[in-house]
Amino acid sequence: METTNITTLVFTFLVIFLCPWPSYSDSQEDFLSCLSVRSDNKTLISNIVYTPNNSSYLSILQSSIRNPRFTSPSTPRPQVIVTPVHESQIQDIVHCTRLNGLQIRTRSGGHDYEGLSYRSQVPFVIIDLINLSEITVDIEQETAWVQTGATLGQLYYTISQRSRTLAFPAGGCPTVGVGGHISGGGYGSMLRKFGLAADNVIDARFIDVNGRILDRRSMGEDLFWAIRGGGGASFGVITAWKIRLVRVPETVTIFSVSRTLEQNATKLIHKWQYVAPNLPKDLLIAVIIRKVNTSGTEERKIIQATFISLFLGRVDSLLPLLEQRFPELGVRREDCREVSWVQSTLFFGNYPPDESLEVLTSRVPLTNLYFKAKSDYVQEPIPEQGFEGLWKLWAEEEADMAEMNWAPYGGRMREISESALPFPHRANNLYKILHLVYWNQSGEAASERHINWMRRTYAYLTPYVSKFPRAAYVNYIDLDLGVNNEDNTSYAQASAWGIRYFRNNFNRLVRVKTMVDPNNFFRNEQSIPPLYSWWKKN
């Protein structure tokens, strides 16, 4: 009996270690074979598929990575990258990845702050949407269809070529992909007038787990609700949005005014909290806080607040309004510039307003530094003493390339119900904070040092920001808030981060996920779980 048991154990050992389950390379080859079988054009498929054996593989992978933290050799890489040129190829990719036990990561512009659109701990395939970037503008209907591989800059440029008085309310960074931006909500300089980008979506094209191509009518209102602010990657692959364009004046006004702490910036920031959320909808004044070098013989770093603004009107209307509502800021006529709406997108994208509009079509970012980000919502003004403690943290060396972006709410954001879309951060919020820390040294030590500084700063602000939960913005994804297990995350576990992004809307998102992807095929470290994915496996 003992001999039989030993023999059985030896045999089991040999089976497991000498005859393993199908390897990753087997999955890759089977996936490629599956794609080839399903394709009518073998040459076309070969032109859009990249494996580690292709000379272009690494350049394609890194072309849309916007955070060098995730370019190290230790970062898991995809078995295959596919750059489809039409929707039917995505249907085939979904079928073949499911058949061969691979996961999908969908990449639009590559700005995912934690790199989840191009990395995974399990064998995976990247669907890179770069070739799906067609934009069609209908001037008469004041709408546009935009494929999700297009960038915001490409969208703004295309609209501007058809009209000076139509626009779209979305983000400031022109290289951000339309797909991910809108699926997380998407905000920009016109959010106080028109709300989020997702508030202005009227239809979509979507490929589900069964490979079906759906539009708003065929997917149903629950799924259409979920993908406009709930993060599309949890539910399937969004291939296009139909957006409602908004009317703007032919001429708008921009200004940028900077003040250091020595120039009373703390008091101005404190006052801004009371003023900015209550201004007319046509006026946005945001704040960017960073450290700058002093001029003169003794160069040093000092903290500076820049008040950056868009007014949907002429300067002659803006100046009296500022004098009435925020005279302390001291904005002068020479600080202001009248431009077209599309020129204002250059300004908010860190380009000179006179720059050639073609720069908006570039997919190359102005900088590509290592960074870590977090987000907060502020519901009560932070007292001046709160800022004084914050500046002490900012005096540290790790903050030399840090930045805080404050976007005021109010206006249209105050009017929209928190359940209208998955994005819940509406009426009760004064403003949103984006925390950023950048660095340019490679290596784990530099990353750890700067990320720890960010976490300490975030902890310091706890008494001053939203509570129960401490809210966050899903497009500024932050894995510090919690992560899913690879395949058996419970509702309770996912709630740790889900409630912070979506508040009470998280429950409805889970119900939609359970309905459209019950086996949790589309998943990542912070994807919406189906309700019963955990107990089915335990």
Coordinates of C-alpha atoms in Angstrom, one line a residue:
M1 CA 0.0 0.0 0.0
E2 CA 2.9 2.4 0.9
T3 CA 4.6 1.6 -2.3
T4 CA 1.5 2.3 -4.3
N5 CA 1.1 5.7 -2.6
I6 CA 4.8 6.7 -3.2
T7 CA 4.4 5.6 -6.9
T8 CA 1.3 7.7 -7.2
L9 CA 3.0 10.8 -5.7
V10 CA 6.0 10.4 -8.0
F11 CA 3.7 10.1 -11.0
T12 CA 1.8 13.2 -9.9
F13 CA 5.0 15.2 -9.4
L14 CA 6.1 14.2 -12.9
V15 CA 2.8 15.2 -14.4
I16 CA 2.8 18.6 -12.7
F17 CA 6.4 19.6 -13.2
L18 CA 7.5 17.8 -16.4
C19 CA 4.2 17.9 -18.3
P20 CA 2.7 21.3 -17.2
W21 CA -0.6 22.8 -18.3
P22 CA -0.5 24.6 -21.6
S23 CA 2.1 27.3 -21.4
Y24 CA 1.7 31.0 -22.1
S25 CA 3.4 30.5 -25.5
D26 CA 0.8 27.8 -26.3
S27 CA -2.0 30.3 -25.5
Q28 CA -0.3 32.9 -27.7
E29 CA 0.0 30.5 -30.7
D30 CA -3.6 29.2 -30.2
F31 CA -4.8 32.8 -30.0
L32 CA -3.0 33.8 -33.2
S33 CA -4.3 30.7 -35.0
C34 CA -7.8 31.5 -33.9
L35 CA -7.6 35.0 -35.3
S36 CA -6.2 33.7 -38.5
V37 CA -9.0 31.2 -39.0
R38 CA -11.7 33.8 -38.3
S39 CA -10.2 36.4 -40.6
D40 CA -11.1 36.8 -44.3
N41 CA -7.9 38.7 -44.9
K42 CA -4.8 37.0 -43.6
T43 CA -2.4 39.7 -44.8
L44 CA -4.4 42.4 -43.0
I45 CA -4.4 40.5 -39.8
S46 CA -0.6 40.1 -40.0
N47 CA -0.2 43.8 -40.3
I48 CA -2.1 44.6 -37.1
V49 CA -0.7 41.8 -34.8
Y50 CA 2.5 42.2 -32.8
T51 CA 4.2 39.6 -30.6
P52 CA 7.4 39.8 -28.7
N53 CA 9.1 38.3 -31.8
N54 CA 8.2 41.3 -33.9
S55 CA 10.8 44.1 -34.2
S56 CA 8.0 46.7 -33.8
Y57 CA 6.5 45.1 -30.6
L58 CA 8.3 47.2 -28.0
S59 CA 7.9 50.5 -29.9
I60 CA 4.1 49.8 -30.3
L61 CA 3.8 48.9 -26.6
Q62 CA 5.7 52.0 -25.4
S63 CA 4.2 54.4 -27.9
S64 CA 1.2 55.1 -25.7
I65 CA 2.6 54.5 -22.2
R66 CA 2.3 57.9 -20.4
N67 CA 3.9 56.9 -17.1
P68 CA 7.5 55.5 -17.3
R69 CA 6.9 53.8 -13.9
F70 CA 5.4 51.0 -16.1
T71 CA 8.2 50.7 -18.7
S72 CA 10.7 48.8 -16.6
P73 CA 11.7 45.2 -17.6
S74 CA 9.8 43.9 -14.5
T75 CA 6.5 45.3 -15.7
P76 CA 4.4 42.4 -17.2
R77 CA 4.0 42.7 -21.0
P78 CA 1.2 41.4 -23.3
Q79 CA 1.6 38.2 -25.2
V80 CA 0.1 40.0 -28.2
I81 CA -0.8 43.6 -29.2
V82 CA -3.5 44.0 -31.8
T83 CA -4.2 47.4 -33.4
P84 CA -7.6 46.7 -35.2
V85 CA -8.7 48.8 -38.1
H86 CA -12.4 47.9 -37.9
E87 CA -14.9 46.6 -35.3
S88 CA -15.2 43.1 -36.7
Q89 CA -11.6 42.4 -35.7
I90 CA -12.4 43.3 -32.1
Q91 CA -15.2 40.8 -32.2
D92 CA -12.7 38.2 -33.3
I93 CA -10.2 39.2 -30.5
V94 CA -12.9 38.9 -27.8
H95 CA -13.8 35.4 -29.1
C96 CA -10.2 34.2 -29.4
T97 CA -9.1 35.5 -26.0
R98 CA -12.0 33.9 -24.2
L99 CA -11.4 30.6 -26.1
N100 CA -7.7 30.6 -25.0
G101 CA -7.9 31.8 -21.5
L102 CA -6.4 35.2 -22.1
Q103 CA -7.5 38.5 -20.7
I104 CA -8.0 41.8 -22.6
R105 CA -6.6 45.2 -21.8
T106 CA -8.1 48.0 -24.0
R107 CA -6.0 51.1 -24.6
S108 CA -7.3 54.3 -26.1
G109 CA -4.7 57.0 -25.3
G110 CA -2.6 55.3 -22.7
H111 CA -3.1 57.8 -19.9
D112 CA -4.4 55.3 -17.4
Y113 CA -2.6 56.6 -14.2
E114 CA -1.9 53.0 -12.9
G115 CA -1.1 51.6 -16.3
L116 CA -4.1 49.1 -16.3
S117 CA -4.8 49.6 -20.0
Y118 CA -1.5 48.0 -20.9
R119 CA -0.3 45.7 -18.0
S120 CA -1.6 42.7 -16.1
Q121 CA -0.4 40.0 -13.8
V122 CA -2.0 37.3 -15.9
P123 CA -1.5 36.4 -19.6
F124 CA -3.2 39.1 -21.7
V125 CA -3.7 40.8 -25.0
I126 CA -3.8 44.5 -25.6
I127 CA -6.4 45.9 -27.9
D128 CA -4.8 49.2 -29.0
L129 CA -7.5 51.4 -30.6
I130 CA -5.0 53.8 -32.2
N131 CA -6.3 53.0 -35.7
L132 CA -9.9 53.5 -34.7
S133 CA -9.8 57.3 -34.6
E134 CA -12.3 58.5 -37.2
I135 CA -14.4 61.6 -36.4
T136 CA -17.5 62.7 -38.2
V137 CA -19.1 66.0 -37.4
D138 CA -22.7 66.8 -38.3
I139 CA -23.0 70.6 -38.2
E140 CA -26.8 70.7 -38.8
Q141 CA -27.6 68.3 -36.0
E142 CA -24.8 69.7 -33.8
T143 CA -23.5 66.2 -33.1
A144 CA -20.4 64.1 -33.9
W145 CA -19.4 60.4 -34.0
V146 CA -15.9 59.9 -32.6
Q147 CA -14.2 56.6 -32.5
T148 CA -12.6 55.8 -29.1
G149 CA -9.0 55.7 -30.4
A150 CA -9.1 59.4 -31.2
T151 CA -7.6 61.9 -28.8
L152 CA -9.3 64.9 -27.3
G153 CA -7.0 67.1 -29.3
Q154 CA -8.0 65.4 -32.6
L155 CA -11.6 65.9 -31.7
Y156 CA -11.2 69.6 -30.9
Y157 CA -9.2 70.2 -34.1
T158 CA -11.8 68.4 -36.2
I159 CA -14.7 70.4 -34.7
S160 CA -12.8 73.7 -35.2
Q161 CA -12.4 72.9 -38.9
R162 CA -16.2 72.8 -39.3
S163 CA -17.4 75.6 -36.9
R164 CA -16.2 78.5 -34.7
T165 CA -19.3 78.3 -32.5
L166 CA -19.5 74.6 -31.7
A167 CA -17.4 72.8 -29.1
F168 CA -17.3 69.9 -26.8
P169 CA -16.8 70.0 -23.0
A170 CA -14.0 67.7 -22.2
G171 CA -10.5 67.6 -20.7
G172 CA -7.5 69.9 -21.1
C173 CA -4.8 67.4 -22.1
P174 CA -5.0 67.0 -25.9
T175 CA -3.2 63.6 -26.0
V176 CA -5.8 61.8 -23.7
G177 CA -7.8 59.2 -25.5
V178 CA -11.5 59.8 -26.0
G179 CA -12.5 56.3 -25.1
G180 CA -11.2 56.2 -21.5
H181 CA -11.8 59.9 -20.8
I182 CA -15.5 59.8 -21.5
S183 CA -16.1 56.3 -20.0
G184 CA -14.8 57.7 -16.6
G185 CA -16.9 60.9 -16.8
G186 CA -14.4 63.4 -18.3
Y187 CA -14.3 67.1 -17.2
G188 CA -12.6 70.2 -18.5
S189 CA -12.8 74.0 -18.6
M190 CA -16.5 74.1 -19.5
L191 CA -17.8 71.7 -16.9
R192 CA -19.5 74.5 -14.9
K193 CA -21.5 75.5 -18.1
F194 CA -22.2 72.1 -19.7
G195 CA -21.2 69.4 -17.2
L196 CA -19.0 66.4 -18.0
A197 CA -18.1 65.0 -21.3
A198 CA -20.2 61.9 -20.4
D199 CA -23.2 64.2 -19.7
N200 CA -23.1 65.0 -23.4
V201 CA -23.0 61.5 -24.9
I202 CA -26.2 60.5 -26.7
D203 CA -25.2 57.1 -28.3
A204 CA -22.4 54.6 -28.4
R205 CA -21.1 51.6 -30.2
F206 CA -20.0 48.7 -27.9
I207 CA -18.8 45.1 -28.2
D208 CA -19.9 42.8 -25.4
V209 CA -18.5 39.6 -24.0
N210 CA -20.3 37.6 -26.7
G211 CA -18.8 39.7 -29.5
R212 CA -22.1 41.5 -30.3
I213 CA -21.9 45.0 -31.7
L214 CA -24.5 47.1 -29.8
D215 CA -25.7 50.6 -29.9
R216 CA -27.8 52.5 -27.3
R217 CA -31.0 50.9 -28.4
S218 CA -29.8 47.4 -28.5
M219 CA -27.7 47.5 -25.3
G220 CA -30.5 49.1 -23.2
E221 CA -30.5 52.0 -20.9
D222 CA -28.8 50.3 -18.0
L223 CA -25.6 49.4 -19.9
F224 CA -25.7 52.8 -21.7
W225 CA -25.8 54.5 -18.2
A226 CA -23.0 52.3 -16.9
I227 CA -20.4 53.0 -19.6
R228 CA -20.8 56.8 -19.3
G229 CA -18.8 57.3 -16.1
G230 CA -18.5 53.8 -14.7
G231 CA -15.4 52.8 -16.7
G232 CA -16.1 51.0 -19.9
A233 CA -13.3 48.4 -19.4
S234 CA -15.5 46.6 -16.9
F235 CA -18.2 45.8 -19.4
G236 CA -16.8 45.4 -22.8
V237 CA -15.0 47.4 -25.6
I238 CA -16.4 50.8 -26.5
T239 CA -15.6 51.6 -30.1
A240 CA -17.3 55.0 -30.7
W241 CA -19.3 57.7 -28.9
K242 CA -22.0 59.9 -30.4
I243 CA -21.7 63.2 -28.7
R244 CA -23.8 66.3 -28.5
L245 CA -21.8 69.5 -29.4
V246 CA -22.4 72.7 -27.5
R247 CA -22.7 76.3 -28.6
V248 CA -20.0 78.7 -27.6
P249 CA -19.3 82.4 -28.5
E250 CA -17.0 83.1 -31.5
T251 CA -14.8 84.9 -29.0
V252 CA -14.0 83.8 -25.4
T253 CA -11.5 85.2 -22.9
I254 CA -8.7 83.5 -21.1
F255 CA -6.3 84.6 -18.4
S256 CA -3.5 83.3 -16.2
V257 CA -2.4 85.1 -13.0
S258 CA 0.3 83.7 -10.7
R259 CA 0.9 84.6 -7.0
T260 CA 3.6 83.2 -4.7
L261 CA 3.1 82.6 -0.9
E262 CA 5.0 85.9 -0.4
Q263 CA 2.4 87.6 -2.6
N264 CA -0.5 86.5 -0.4
A265 CA -1.3 83.3 -2.3
T266 CA -2.6 81.5 0.8
K267 CA -5.3 84.2 1.4
L268 CA -6.2 84.2 -2.3
I269 CA -6.6 80.4 -2.4
H270 CA -8.7 80.5 0.8
K271 CA -11.0 83.2 -0.7
W272 CA -11.1 81.3 -4.0
Q273 CA -12.9 78.4 -2.3
Y274 CA -15.8 80.7 -1.5
V275 CA -15.9 82.5 -4.8
A276 CA -15.1 80.0 -7.6
P277 CA -17.9 77.5 -7.1
N278 CA -20.5 80.3 -7.0
L279 CA -19.5 82.3 -10.1
P280 CA -21.8 82.4 -13.1
K281 CA -21.7 79.3 -15.2
D282 CA -19.8 81.0 -18.1
L283 CA -16.8 81.6 -15.9
L284 CA -14.3 79.0 -14.6
I285 CA -11.3 79.9 -12.5
A286 CA -9.2 76.9 -11.6
V287 CA -6.0 76.8 -9.5
I288 CA -2.7 75.1 -10.2
I289 CA -0.2 74.9 -7.3
R290 CA 3.4 74.1 -8.0
K291 CA 7.0 75.1 -7.0
V292 CA 9.0 77.4 -9.2
N293 CA 12.5 78.7 -9.2
T294 CA 13.1 82.2 -8.0
S295 CA 15.1 84.6 -10.1
G296 CA 18.2 86.5 -9.0
T297 CA 21.5 85.6 -7.4
E298 CA 20.1 83.2 -4.8
E299 CA 18.0 80.7 -6.7
R300 CA 15.5 78.6 -4.6
K301 CA 12.2 76.9 -5.0
I302 CA 9.1 78.7 -3.9
I303 CA 5.4 77.7 -3.9
Q304 CA 3.2 79.5 -6.5
A305 CA -0.5 79.4 -7.2
T306 CA -1.7 80.1 -10.7
F307 CA -5.3 81.1 -11.3
I308 CA -6.2 79.9 -14.8
S309 CA -9.5 80.9 -16.4
L310 CA -12.0 80.5 -19.2
F311 CA -14.8 83.0 -19.7
L312 CA -17.4 82.3 -22.4
G313 CA -17.6 86.0 -23.3
R314 CA -15.6 89.1 -24.0
V315 CA -13.1 90.8 -21.7
D316 CA -15.3 93.8 -21.3
S317 CA -17.9 91.6 -19.6
L318 CA -15.3 89.7 -17.6
L319 CA -13.5 92.5 -15.9
P320 CA -16.5 94.1 -14.1
L321 CA -17.6 90.6 -12.9
L322 CA -14.1 89.9 -11.4
E323 CA -14.0 93.3 -9.8
Q324 CA -17.3 92.6 -8.2
R325 CA -16.8 88.9 -7.2
F326 CA -13.0 88.5 -6.7
P327 CA -11.3 91.9 -6.6
E328 CA -8.5 90.5 -4.4
L329 CA -7.1 88.6 -7.4
G330 CA -6.3 91.9 -9.1
V331 CA -6.8 90.7 -12.7
R332 CA -6.0 93.5 -15.2
R333 CA -7.0 93.9 -18.9
E334 CA -3.4 93.1 -19.9
D335 CA -3.7 89.7 -18.1
C336 CA -6.5 88.7 -20.4
R337 CA -6.6 87.5 -24.0
E338 CA -9.6 87.1 -26.3
V339 CA -9.4 84.0 -28.4
S340 CA -11.5 81.4 -30.2
W341 CA -12.7 78.4 -28.2
V342 CA -10.3 76.0 -30.0
Q343 CA -7.4 78.4 -29.1
S344 CA -8.5 78.1 -25.4
T345 CA -8.0 74.4 -25.7
L346 CA -4.4 75.1 -26.7
F347 CA -4.0 77.3 -23.6
F348 CA -5.4 74.7 -21.3
G349 CA -3.2 72.1 -22.9
N350 CA -0.1 74.1 -22.0
Y351 CA 0.5 75.5 -25.5
P352 CA 0.6 79.2 -26.5
P353 CA -2.8 80.2 -27.9
D354 CA -1.1 81.2 -31.2
E355 CA 0.4 77.8 -31.7
S356 CA -0.6 76.1 -34.9
L357 CA -3.9 74.1 -34.4
E358 CA -2.3 71.1 -36.0
V359 CA -0.4 70.5 -32.7
L360 CA -3.7 69.3 -31.3
T361 CA -3.6 66.3 -33.6
S362 CA -0.2 65.1 -32.2
R363 CA -0.3 62.0 -29.9
V364 CA 3.1 62.9 -28.4
P365 CA 2.8 64.5 -24.9
L366 CA 4.8 67.5 -23.9
T367 CA 6.4 65.6 -21.1
N368 CA 6.7 62.0 -20.1
L369 CA 7.8 61.9 -16.4
Y370 CA 7.4 59.3 -13.7
F371 CA 4.4 60.2 -11.6
K372 CA 1.9 59.2 -8.9
A373 CA -1.6 60.7 -8.6
K374 CA -4.5 60.8 -6.2
S375 CA -7.7 62.8 -6.1
D376 CA -10.0 64.4 -3.5
Y377 CA -13.3 66.3 -3.3
V378 CA -13.7 69.3 -0.9
Q379 CA -17.1 70.0 0.5
E380 CA -16.2 72.7 3.1
P381 CA -13.6 75.4 2.7
I382 CA -10.2 74.5 4.0
P383 CA -9.1 76.9 6.8
E384 CA -6.0 79.0 6.3
Q385 CA -4.1 77.0 9.0
G386 CA -4.8 73.9 7.0
F387 CA -2.8 75.3 4.1
E388 CA 0.0 76.3 6.4
G389 CA 0.5 72.7 7.4
L390 CA 0.3 71.6 3.7
W391 CA 3.1 74.1 2.7
K392 CA 5.4 72.4 5.3
L393 CA 5.1 69.2 3.4
W394 CA 5.6 71.0 0.1
A395 CA 8.9 72.4 1.5
E396 CA 10.4 68.9 1.2
E397 CA 12.6 67.9 -1.7
E398 CA 10.2 65.3 -3.0
A399 CA 7.7 68.1 -3.7
D400 CA 10.0 69.9 -6.1
M401 CA 8.0 68.7 -9.1
A402 CA 4.7 68.2 -7.3
E403 CA 1.4 69.8 -8.5
M404 CA -2.1 70.3 -7.3
N405 CA -4.9 71.1 -9.7
W406 CA -8.1 72.4 -8.2
A407 CA -11.2 72.5 -10.4
P408 CA -14.3 74.4 -9.1
Y409 CA -17.7 72.8 -9.3
G410 CA -21.1 74.6 -9.0
G411 CA -23.0 75.8 -12.0
R412 CA -24.3 73.0 -14.2
M413 CA -22.5 70.4 -11.9
R414 CA -24.8 71.5 -9.1
E415 CA -27.9 70.9 -11.2
I416 CA -27.3 67.3 -12.3
S417 CA -28.5 64.4 -10.0
E418 CA -25.7 62.3 -8.5
S419 CA -27.5 59.2 -9.9
A420 CA -27.9 60.6 -13.5
L421 CA -24.6 58.8 -14.4
P422 CA -22.3 56.6 -12.4
F423 CA -20.2 59.7 -11.7
P424 CA -21.7 60.9 -8.4
H425 CA -19.7 63.9 -7.4
R426 CA -22.1 66.7 -8.1
A427 CA -24.0 69.3 -5.9
N428 CA -22.3 68.9 -2.5
N429 CA -18.8 69.5 -3.8
L430 CA -17.0 72.8 -3.9
Y431 CA -14.1 71.6 -5.9
K432 CA -12.0 68.6 -7.0
I433 CA -8.3 68.2 -6.2
L434 CA -5.9 66.3 -8.5
H435 CA -2.7 65.5 -6.5
L436 CA 0.4 64.9 -8.6
V437 CA 4.0 64.2 -7.8
Y438 CA 6.5 63.9 -10.7
W439 CA 10.1 62.8 -10.7
N440 CA 12.8 62.1 -13.4
Q441 CA 15.0 59.5 -11.7
S442 CA 14.6 55.9 -12.6
G443 CA 14.6 53.1 -10.1
E444 CA 12.6 51.7 -7.2
A445 CA 14.2 54.0 -4.6
A446 CA 13.2 57.2 -6.3
S447 CA 9.7 55.9 -6.9
E448 CA 9.2 54.8 -3.3
R449 CA 10.5 58.1 -2.0
H450 CA 8.1 60.2 -4.0
I451 CA 5.1 57.9 -3.6
N452 CA 5.6 57.9 0.1
W453 CA 5.6 61.7 0.1
M454 CA 2.3 61.7 -1.9
R455 CA 0.8 59.3 0.6
R456 CA 1.8 61.5 3.6
T457 CA 0.4 64.6 1.9
Y458 CA -2.8 62.7 1.2
A459 CA -3.0 61.6 4.8
Y460 CA -2.4 65.1 6.1
L461 CA -5.5 66.4 4.1
T462 CA -7.8 63.8 5.6
P463 CA -9.6 66.2 8.0
Y464 CA -10.2 68.7 5.2
V465 CA -11.7 66.7 2.4
S466 CA -14.9 64.6 1.8
K467 CA -15.7 61.8 4.4
F468 CA -17.7 58.6 4.6
P469 CA -16.5 57.9 2.1
R470 CA -13.4 59.9 1.2
A471 CA -14.4 60.3 -2.5
A472 CA -12.1 59.9 -5.5
Y473 CA -12.4 60.3 -9.3
V474 CA -12.2 57.0 -11.3
N475 CA -10.2 58.6 -14.2
Y476 CA -7.5 59.4 -11.6
I477 CA -7.4 55.7 -10.7
D478 CA -5.5 54.9 -7.5
L479 CA -4.7 51.4 -6.5
D480 CA -3.9 52.5 -3.0
L481 CA -7.7 52.5 -2.5
G482 CA -7.9 48.8 -2.9
V483 CA -7.6 46.1 -5.6
N484 CA -9.5 43.1 -6.7
N485 CA -8.3 39.5 -6.5
E486 CA -7.4 38.0 -9.9
D487 CA -10.7 36.2 -10.4
N488 CA -12.8 35.9 -7.3
T489 CA -13.3 39.4 -5.8
S490 CA -16.3 39.7 -3.5
Y491 CA -18.7 42.6 -3.6
A492 CA -17.5 43.6 -0.1
Q493 CA -13.8 43.7 -1.2
A494 CA -14.5 45.7 -4.3
S495 CA -16.6 48.2 -2.3
A496 CA -13.4 49.4 -0.6
W497 CA -12.6 51.4 -3.7
G498 CA -16.0 51.2 -5.6
I499 CA -17.9 53.3 -3.1
R500 CA -15.2 56.0 -3.2
Y501 CA -15.4 56.4 -6.9
F502 CA -19.2 55.9 -7.4
R503 CA -20.9 56.2 -4.0
N504 CA -24.4 54.7 -4.1
N505 CA -24.1 54.2 -7.9
F506 CA -21.7 51.3 -7.2
N507 CA -24.6 49.0 -6.4
R508 CA -26.3 49.7 -9.8
L509 CA -22.9 49.2 -11.6
V510 CA -22.6 45.8 -10.0
R511 CA -26.1 44.8 -11.1
V512 CA -25.3 45.9 -14.7
K513 CA -22.1 44.0 -14.6
T514 CA -23.9 40.9 -13.4
M515 CA -26.3 41.2 -16.2
V516 CA -23.9 41.8 -19.1
D517 CA -20.7 39.9 -18.0
P518 CA -21.7 37.4 -15.3
N519 CA -18.5 35.4 -15.6
N520 CA -16.3 38.5 -15.2
F521 CA -14.4 38.1 -18.4
F522 CA -13.7 41.9 -18.6
R523 CA -11.7 42.5 -15.4
N524 CA -8.7 44.2 -14.0
E525 CA -7.4 45.4 -10.6
Q526 CA -10.3 47.8 -10.1
S527 CA -13.1 46.6 -12.5
I528 CA -16.7 46.3 -11.4
P529 CA -17.3 42.7 -10.2
P530 CA -20.5 40.7 -10.9
L531 CA -22.5 40.1 -7.7
Y532 CA -21.9 36.4 -7.5
S533 CA -18.4 36.0 -9.0
W534 CA -17.0 35.2 -5.5
W535 CA -19.4 32.6 -4.2
K536 CA -19.5 30.8 -7.5
K537 CA -15.8 30.0 -7.1
N538 CA -15.8 29.2 -3.4

